[in-house]
Coordinates of C-alpha atoms in Angstrom, one line a residue:
M15 CA 0.0 0.0 0.0
L16 CA 1.1 3.6 -0.5
V17 CA 1.0 5.9 2.5
T18 CA 1.1 9.7 2.1
I19 CA 1.8 12.0 5.0
S20 CA 1.0 15.6 4.1
S21 CA 1.2 19.0 5.7
G22 CA -1.5 20.5 3.4
N23 CA -0.1 23.9 2.4
G24 CA 3.3 23.3 4.1
V25 CA 3.4 25.7 7.1
D26 CA 6.8 25.3 8.8
E27 CA 5.3 24.1 12.1
V28 CA 3.3 21.4 10.4
C29 CA 6.4 20.4 8.3
R30 CA 8.3 20.0 11.6
A31 CA 5.4 17.9 13.0
I32 CA 5.8 15.5 10.0
W33 CA 9.5 15.3 10.6
H34 CA 8.8 14.2 14.2
F35 CA 6.1 11.9 13.1
M36 CA 8.4 10.1 10.7
A37 CA 10.9 9.5 13.6
W38 CA 8.0 8.2 15.7
L39 CA 6.9 5.8 12.9
E40 CA 10.4 4.5 12.3
K41 CA 10.4 3.1 15.9
D42 CA 7.5 0.6 15.4
Y43 CA 6.4 0.4 11.8
D44 CA 7.9 -1.3 8.7
F45 CA 8.0 0.8 5.5
K46 CA 10.2 2.1 2.7
V47 CA 10.4 5.8 1.9
L48 CA 9.6 6.5 -1.8
K49 CA 9.6 10.3 -1.8
R50 CA 10.3 13.1 0.6
E51 CA 9.4 16.7 -0.2
Y52 CA 11.6 18.9 2.0
A53 CA 10.3 22.0 3.7
R54 CA 12.0 25.5 3.8
C55 CA 12.7 25.0 7.5
E56 CA 15.4 22.7 8.8
D57 CA 14.2 19.3 10.0
G58 CA 10.8 19.4 8.2
Y59 CA 8.9 17.7 5.4
K60 CA 6.0 19.1 3.4
S61 CA 5.0 15.5 2.5
V62 CA 6.4 12.0 2.6
T63 CA 5.3 9.0 0.5
L64 CA 5.9 5.5 1.9
E65 CA 5.4 2.0 0.6
S66 CA 4.5 -0.6 3.2
D67 CA 2.8 -4.0 3.8
D68 CA 2.4 -3.2 7.5
E69 CA -1.3 -3.4 8.1
R70 CA -1.1 -1.5 11.4
L71 CA -0.7 1.7 9.4
L72 CA -4.4 1.4 8.4
A73 CA -5.3 2.4 12.0
L74 CA -3.3 5.7 11.6
Q75 CA -5.3 6.9 8.5
G76 CA -6.7 10.3 9.1
T77 CA -5.8 13.6 10.8
H78 CA -3.1 13.9 13.5
L79 CA -2.4 16.8 15.8
W80 CA 0.9 18.2 17.3
R81 CA 0.3 20.6 20.2
C82 CA 3.3 22.8 20.6
Q83 CA 4.3 26.4 20.8
S84 CA 5.7 27.4 17.3
P85 CA 9.5 26.6 17.2
F86 CA 9.8 29.3 14.5
R87 CA 7.5 32.2 15.6
S88 CA 7.8 32.8 19.4
K89 CA 4.9 35.2 19.6
H90 CA 2.5 33.1 17.4
K91 CA -0.6 32.3 19.4
R92 CA -1.6 29.1 17.5
K93 CA -0.4 25.8 19.2
N94 CA -2.4 23.2 17.2
W95 CA -0.7 21.9 14.1
Y96 CA -2.6 19.3 12.0
F97 CA -1.3 16.9 9.3
T98 CA -2.9 13.9 7.5
L99 CA -1.9 10.3 6.8
S100 CA -3.8 8.8 3.8
I101 CA -3.5 5.3 2.4
Q102 CA -4.1 3.9 -1.1
S103 CA -3.7 0.5 -2.5
D104 CA -0.8 -0.3 -4.8
T105 CA -1.1 0.9 -8.4
K106 CA 1.6 -1.2 -10.0
V107 CA 1.2 -1.9 -13.7
K108 CA -0.1 -5.5 -14.0
R109 CA 1.0 -8.0 -16.6
I110 CA -1.6 -8.7 -19.3
D111 CA -3.2 -12.1 -19.1
T112 CA -2.8 -13.3 -22.7
S113 CA -5.2 -16.2 -22.2
K114 CA -8.0 -13.6 -21.9
V115 CA -7.2 -12.0 -25.2
V116 CA -9.8 -12.5 -27.9
Y117 CA -8.8 -12.6 -31.6
Q118 CA -11.0 -11.8 -34.6
T119 CA -9.9 -12.1 -38.2
M120 CA -11.0 -9.8 -40.9
K121 CA -10.3 -8.7 -44.5
S122 CA -8.0 -5.8 -45.0
P123 CA -9.8 -2.4 -45.3
K124 CA -7.1 -1.3 -47.8
K125 CA -8.1 -0.7 -51.4
G126 CA -6.7 -2.2 -54.5
G127 CA -4.2 -4.9 -55.2
Q128 CA -4.6 -8.4 -56.5
H129 CA -4.5 -10.2 -53.1
V130 CA -5.6 -7.5 -50.6
N131 CA -9.3 -8.6 -50.0
T132 CA -9.1 -12.3 -50.9
T133 CA -8.2 -13.7 -47.5
C134 CA -8.9 -12.8 -43.9
S135 CA -5.3 -12.0 -42.9
G136 CA -6.1 -8.9 -40.7
V137 CA -6.3 -9.5 -36.9
R138 CA -8.1 -7.6 -34.2
A139 CA -6.9 -8.4 -30.6
I140 CA -9.4 -7.5 -27.8
Y141 CA -8.7 -7.5 -24.1
P142 CA -12.2 -7.8 -22.5
P143 CA -11.2 -7.0 -18.8
I144 CA -10.7 -3.4 -19.7
G145 CA -12.2 -3.2 -23.2
I146 CA -9.1 -2.3 -25.2
E147 CA -8.4 -3.5 -28.7
A148 CA -5.6 -3.3 -31.3
L149 CA -5.6 -4.1 -35.0
S150 CA -3.0 -5.3 -37.5
Y151 CA -3.3 -5.9 -41.2
D152 CA 0.2 -4.8 -42.0
E153 CA 1.4 -8.3 -43.2
R154 CA 0.0 -10.9 -45.5
S155 CA 0.3 -13.6 -42.9
Q156 CA -2.5 -13.9 -40.4
H157 CA 0.0 -15.4 -37.9
R158 CA 2.3 -12.4 -38.1
N159 CA -0.6 -10.0 -37.9
K160 CA -1.7 -11.8 -34.7
A161 CA 1.7 -11.2 -33.1
I162 CA 1.8 -7.6 -34.2
A163 CA -1.8 -7.0 -32.8
L164 CA -0.8 -8.6 -29.5
T165 CA 2.3 -6.4 -29.2
R166 CA 0.2 -3.3 -29.9
L167 CA -2.5 -4.5 -27.4
I168 CA 0.1 -4.9 -24.6
S169 CA 1.4 -1.5 -25.3
K170 CA -2.1 0.0 -25.1
V171 CA -2.9 -1.8 -21.9
K172 CA 0.4 -0.5 -20.3
E173 CA -0.5 3.0 -21.5
H174 CA -4.0 2.6 -20.0
E175 CA -2.5 1.4 -16.6
N176 CA 0.0 4.3 -16.6
M177 CA -2.8 6.8 -17.2
Q178 CA -4.7 5.3 -14.2
Q179 CA -1.6 5.6 -12.1
M180 CA -1.2 9.3 -13.0
A181 CA -4.8 9.9 -12.1
K182 CA -4.4 8.3 -8.7
Q183 CA -1.2 10.3 -8.1
N184 CA -3.0 13.5 -8.9
E185 CA -5.8 12.5 -6.6
R186 CA -3.3 11.9 -3.8
W187 CA -1.8 15.3 -4.4
R188 CA -5.2 17.0 -4.2
E189 CA -6.1 15.1 -1.0
G190 CA -2.8 16.2 0.5
K191 CA -3.7 19.8 -0.1
Q192 CA -7.0 19.4 1.7
L193 CA -6.5 19.2 5.5
E194 CA -9.2 18.4 7.9
R195 CA -8.8 20.0 11.3
G196 CA -10.2 18.3 14.4
N197 CA -11.1 14.7 15.1
A198 CA -7.4 13.7 15.4
M199 CA -6.5 10.0 15.3
K200 CA -3.3 10.7 17.4
V201 CA -2.3 13.7 19.5
F202 CA 1.3 14.5 20.2
E203 CA 2.6 17.3 22.6
G204 CA 5.7 19.4 23.0
V205 CA 9.1 19.6 21.5
G206 CA 9.7 16.0 22.4
F207 CA 6.7 14.9 20.4
K208 CA 5.2 12.8 23.2
E209 CA 2.0 10.8 22.3
V210 CA -0.9 11.7 24.6
G211 CA -4.6 10.6 24.6
V212 CA -7.0 12.0 22.1

């Protein structure tokens, strides 16, 4: 699963909270850091993306609160700094199951020529799970056209999966910019980032 920890608009205090939260997570949870977006302040992250199979992270999904006097603005009255942790399932590109590909033969739509429309050498390859198809009538041989159509189909399926991945990444980015305040899953206090009751 992919885990995104976000500061919303990246206020320095919230970025510092995420930095502390990452240190807190490293003590008990298993994950691999995929991406860190560093903040302007020292020891701070605007957002962090993790990859993990640790199911315990699901219980941390939601808003978190760090109660602390601003370490950057001593006269600032605000003491509540919120950040979010969101989880999405993996979006890895899957291999195409070639046993599910349906082939149809057809005559070439090209005009002219002595042998063009006499045989059904053109091939349409259809992948029903996502409704994508590819055509080939480039060669005279039906067998070669079948191989070309399958190659084109695999390319189209990968492109389709990549587009879906990009859409999910954009959605994660938008979610990261929206920050809900209140109803914190975990509350931490002070410069030591001590966990306290909700």
